XYZ file of C-alpha atoms in Angstrom:
340
model
C 64.507 140.637 153.348
C 63.699 142.109 149.954
C 65.841 141.660 146.823
C 67.484 145.070 147.158
C 68.775 144.193 150.615
C 70.435 141.101 149.160
C 72.499 143.081 146.672
C 76.248 142.699 147.195
C 76.572 146.450 147.595
C 74.381 146.368 150.707
C 76.359 143.453 152.151
C 79.614 145.309 151.513
C 78.360 148.426 153.291
C 77.041 146.441 156.269
C 80.595 145.136 156.808
C 82.571 148.189 155.695
C 81.041 151.018 157.718
C 81.187 149.376 161.176
C 84.778 148.308 160.424
C 85.619 151.866 159.368
C 84.281 153.231 162.672
C 86.055 150.548 164.713
C 89.390 151.397 163.065
C 88.951 155.134 162.605
C 87.624 156.382 165.948
C 90.375 154.861 168.150
C 93.030 155.875 165.587
C 91.882 159.502 165.616
C 91.793 159.585 169.412
C 95.341 158.191 169.575
C 96.475 160.744 166.984
C 94.983 163.602 168.981
C 96.634 162.418 172.192
C 100.025 161.969 170.517
C 100.011 165.496 169.082
C 98.705 166.877 172.376
C 101.134 165.132 174.722
C 104.248 164.568 172.619
C 106.601 166.704 170.550
C 106.510 165.358 166.985
C 108.920 168.006 165.653
C 106.128 169.936 163.919
C 105.346 173.625 164.251
C 102.782 174.533 166.884
C 100.314 175.781 164.278
C 100.582 172.540 162.254
C 100.065 170.532 165.427
C 96.854 172.457 166.198
C 95.522 171.870 162.677
C 96.272 168.138 162.798
C 94.650 167.842 166.236
C 91.575 169.668 164.939
C 91.412 167.403 161.871
C 91.487 164.364 164.182
C 88.555 165.726 166.192
C 86.559 166.668 163.067
C 87.198 163.245 161.496
C 85.990 161.564 164.677
C 82.772 163.616 164.566
C 82.243 162.587 160.927
C 82.660 158.937 161.887
C 80.199 159.322 164.776
C 77.494 161.389 163.065
C 77.643 159.966 159.522
C 79.269 156.533 159.629
C 77.798 155.301 162.923
C 74.581 157.200 163.678
C 73.364 157.820 160.121
C 74.605 154.895 158.008
C 75.421 151.968 160.295
C 72.326 152.386 162.481
C 69.961 152.111 159.488
C 71.390 148.666 158.643
C 70.548 147.329 162.098
C 67.312 149.191 162.878
C 64.248 149.262 160.664
C 63.298 152.611 162.146
C 66.412 154.584 163.209
C 65.974 157.176 165.928
C 66.590 159.988 163.406
C 63.471 158.973 161.475
C 61.406 161.010 163.940
C 61.376 164.625 165.019
C 63.386 166.513 166.111
C 66.337 164.359 165.036
C 65.177 164.210 161.430
C 65.615 167.981 161.079
C 68.824 168.120 163.139
C 70.617 165.142 161.573
C 71.913 166.886 158.461
C 73.025 169.957 160.411
C 75.444 167.854 162.469
C 76.411 165.559 159.572
C 77.162 168.266 157.010
C 78.613 170.529 159.694
C 81.123 167.865 160.729
C 81.942 166.857 157.143
C 82.503 170.424 155.957
C 84.598 171.192 159.029
C 86.845 168.218 158.272
C 87.121 169.200 154.603
C 87.965 172.859 155.159
C 90.454 172.124 157.911
C 92.423 170.173 155.301
C 92.094 173.120 152.897
C 93.246 175.698 155.447
C 96.074 173.416 156.620
C 97.201 173.185 152.988
C 97.102 176.982 152.659
C 98.950 177.471 155.960
C 101.745 175.076 154.966
C 101.961 176.722 151.544
C 102.486 180.099 153.218
C 105.001 178.655 155.676
C 107.045 177.104 152.862
C 106.943 179.985 150.368
C 106.042 183.314 151.925
C 108.482 184.224 154.663
C 107.208 187.816 154.834
C 103.781 186.909 156.240
C 104.685 183.554 157.787
C 105.321 185.125 161.197
C 101.820 186.669 161.172
C 99.669 183.853 159.767
C 101.529 180.662 160.691
C 101.158 181.060 164.448
C 99.238 179.101 167.089
C 96.905 182.047 167.647
C 96.067 182.299 163.935
C 95.560 178.527 163.775
C 93.100 178.570 166.685
C 91.208 181.483 165.125
C 91.001 179.692 161.762
C 89.856 176.421 163.364
C 87.132 178.179 165.376
C 85.939 180.113 162.310
C 85.735 176.970 160.169
C 83.822 175.096 162.878
C 81.258 177.868 163.281
C 80.800 178.617 159.577
C 80.476 174.932 158.635
C 77.622 174.428 161.073
C 75.974 177.766 160.319
C 75.929 176.947 156.594
C 74.268 173.605 157.417
C 71.369 175.215 159.335
C 69.153 175.570 156.179
C 68.883 171.764 156.141
C 66.638 172.117 159.198
C 63.825 173.239 156.869
C 64.538 170.716 154.092
C 63.746 167.467 155.933
C 60.569 166.195 157.543
C 59.540 163.036 159.354
C 56.575 161.216 157.765
C 54.778 157.985 158.551
C 54.939 155.396 155.758
C 51.670 153.434 155.956
C 52.891 150.825 153.460
C 55.934 149.891 155.532
C 54.312 150.915 158.844
C 57.271 152.979 160.032
C 58.519 156.552 160.199
C 60.923 157.889 157.579
C 63.007 161.049 157.271
C 62.668 162.500 153.762
C 63.066 165.750 151.865
C 60.092 167.952 152.714
C 57.533 167.477 149.871
C 56.182 171.013 150.158
C 59.658 172.583 150.168
C 60.298 174.696 147.046
C 62.067 172.680 144.374
C 64.626 175.437 143.947
C 65.366 175.439 147.686
C 66.387 171.774 147.713
C 68.372 172.188 144.479
C 70.179 175.189 145.966
C 71.112 173.210 149.087
C 72.463 170.279 147.065
C 74.358 172.561 144.678
C 75.845 174.621 147.496
C 76.972 171.477 149.346
C 78.654 170.104 146.209
C 80.412 173.437 145.685
C 81.523 173.803 149.307
C 82.522 170.185 149.942
C 84.148 169.276 146.619
C 84.580 171.873 143.880
C 86.179 174.718 145.861
C 88.377 172.477 148.076
C 89.646 170.561 145.027
C 90.510 173.752 143.149
C 92.338 175.291 146.124
C 94.247 172.147 147.105
C 95.309 171.263 143.561
C 96.376 174.841 142.862
C 98.445 175.216 146.033
C 100.045 171.787 145.703
C 100.816 172.483 142.049
C 102.511 175.780 142.969
C 104.421 174.070 145.781
C 105.755 171.291 143.564
C 106.604 173.798 140.832
C 108.539 175.927 143.295
C 110.444 172.897 144.547
C 111.319 171.926 140.974
C 112.611 175.429 140.214
C 114.472 175.550 143.512
C 116.242 172.282 142.770
C 117.372 173.618 139.404
C 118.831 176.884 140.619
C 120.085 175.683 143.997
C 123.627 174.922 142.889
C 126.102 175.172 145.746
C 129.850 175.268 145.280
C 132.600 175.088 147.809
C 133.829 178.571 146.857
C 130.447 180.142 147.634
C 129.903 178.572 151.038
C 131.469 178.804 154.423
C 131.860 175.714 156.545
C 128.881 176.899 158.649
C 126.623 176.999 155.611
C 127.324 173.366 154.953
C 125.890 172.541 158.338
C 122.812 174.779 158.104
C 121.595 174.177 154.533
C 120.946 170.401 154.806
C 118.987 170.942 158.028
C 116.780 173.619 156.461
C 116.198 171.516 153.364
C 115.360 168.490 155.534
C 112.740 170.422 157.502
C 111.262 171.871 154.340
C 111.111 168.443 152.721
C 109.268 166.967 155.718
C 106.775 169.834 155.647
C 106.140 169.335 151.929
C 105.734 165.561 152.304
C 103.194 166.036 155.104
C 101.319 168.694 153.125
C 101.084 166.706 149.898
C 100.255 163.418 151.646
C 97.344 164.779 153.696
C 95.825 167.017 151.019
C 96.257 164.768 147.983
C 94.932 161.683 149.780
C 91.826 163.746 150.540
C 91.432 164.680 146.853
C 92.081 161.175 145.509
C 89.651 159.490 147.904
C 86.942 162.129 147.400
C 87.060 162.557 143.622
C 84.823 159.534 142.854
C 82.038 160.815 145.101
C 82.401 164.331 143.722
C 82.039 163.157 140.108
C 79.086 160.838 140.808
C 77.270 163.516 142.819
C 77.672 166.046 140.009
C 76.422 163.498 137.447
C 73.408 162.562 139.574
C 72.450 166.177 140.294
C 72.761 167.381 136.703
C 71.215 164.490 134.726
C 68.014 162.458 134.602
C 69.317 160.328 137.504
C 68.244 163.084 139.895
C 65.121 161.957 141.756
C 65.712 158.250 141.070
C 65.730 155.743 143.939
C 69.284 155.873 145.312
C 68.882 152.322 146.671
C 68.182 150.864 143.216
C 71.464 149.116 142.467
C 70.293 148.081 139.035
C 71.449 151.610 138.169
C 75.235 151.478 137.969
C 75.499 155.138 138.944
C 74.131 154.233 142.394
C 76.816 151.566 142.816
C 79.500 154.052 141.788
C 78.038 156.722 144.082
C 78.055 154.445 147.127
C 81.593 153.266 146.384
C 82.546 156.941 146.138
C 80.941 157.592 149.524
C 82.884 154.720 151.070
C 86.173 156.020 149.671
C 85.401 159.587 150.707
C 84.550 158.619 154.282
C 87.740 156.538 154.439
C 89.536 159.881 154.608
C 88.397 160.209 158.195
C 90.113 156.987 159.312
C 93.477 156.892 157.528
C 95.302 160.042 158.625
C 96.949 158.288 161.571
C 98.582 155.812 159.206
C 99.554 158.547 156.738
C 101.340 160.403 159.539
C 103.024 157.174 160.623
C 104.277 156.570 157.077
C 105.583 160.093 156.468
C 106.663 161.439 159.895
C 109.457 159.524 161.625
C 108.908 161.069 165.064
C 105.144 160.417 164.978
C 105.844 156.842 163.853
C 108.181 156.259 166.801
C 105.658 157.582 169.311
C 102.794 155.663 167.698
C 104.719 152.364 167.762
C 105.659 152.992 171.403
C 101.992 153.568 172.295
C 100.916 150.377 170.494
C 103.597 148.373 172.301
C 102.522 149.783 175.667
C 98.881 148.896 174.991
C 99.804 145.361 173.901
C 102.065 144.957 176.934
C 99.283 146.158 179.228
C 96.807 143.719 177.656
C 99.314 140.872 177.981
C 99.917 141.724 181.636
C 96.175 141.799 182.379
C 95.717 138.469 180.613
C 98.507 136.935 182.703
C 96.972 138.298 185.925
C 93.551 136.931 185.004
C 95.072 133.516 184.280
C 96.887 133.530 187.605
C 93.745 134.499 189.494
C 91.777 131.791 187.697
C 94.390 129.175 188.635
C 94.372 130.299 192.283
C 90.576 130.208 192.346
C 90.494 126.615 191.053
C 93.051 125.580 193.662
C-alpha cells in the first residue's frame, strides 16, 4: 500500500461509499414501491416524478457509487479498465446523474406551475405530461453523454502492470474541455439557477399572499371557513415538499460545483486528482460525497415532511421487522427440535 492509499480521505471513502449504497438502494426501492402501491395524498403527476427520481437515484448509486467508485477500492484492475466498458462507463454514469438532476429541476418547475399558474396547470400538471417529461429527460441525458464514448480509452500501464481507463491522449484538447464545461453547465450551473429562481419566486409569492390574505367574518360565508384552511393546508404541503427536495439538492451539490469550477478554470486542471497534499482535491472529494448523498436521502426527506408517506413507511418497516422476528423464532424452534 503506497502513502496515498493511507491518506485519511481514502479510508473515509472506502467506508462511506459502500455504506451509502447499502442505505440508499433499499431506501429508493422502498420509496418507489410506496408511491406505486399506496396513496400518499399527492397529485398523480407529483407521484410519477418522485417515483422516477427514486429510479434515477438508484441508477446513480449502482453505476457511480458501486460500479465506478467502490469497485476500484477493492479491485486493482476494475472491469471498466478494459474495452468496451471503458468507453461505455461515462455514458451510463453521466446519463444517470443528469437524469436524476433534471428530474429534480422539472419537478420543481411542475410544482411551481401547480402552485402559481392555475391557467396552465390543467395542461402541464397531468400524469401524461409527467410521463412525457420523464421520458424526454431520460433520453436527452443519455444522448448528451454519448460524446464521452470518444473521450476515454483503455491503455496498459507497464509500470503498474495493469490496464487503466484514461482520457484519450490523442483526443483534441478542446474536445475534452468542451465535454467538461458542458457537464458542469448541465449538471450544476443551469439546475442551480432554475431551482433557486423558482423557489425564490415561490417563497416571495407566499410572503405576499400572507400579507394580503386578510379574512374577516363579514367577507366570508360559513362554507368558506371550511374550504380555505383545507386549500391552504394542501398548498403548504406542496410547498414544503418542493422546497425540501430541491433545496437539499442544491445545498448538497454546491460544494462539488464550486470545486469543479475552480479545478477546471485554474492551474489545478491536469493535476493528479489523487494527490491529497493538494487541499482542493480533499475539498473536491468531500463535495462528491455530499453530492452523491442526494441519491440516498430522499426517502427520509419525504418521511420528515409528508405525514402520509411517514405513516406508510413506518408501517412497512414494522412489517419487515416483524417478519424477520418471526423467521428468527421459527429458526430457533427448528434448531431446538433438531437437537432433541
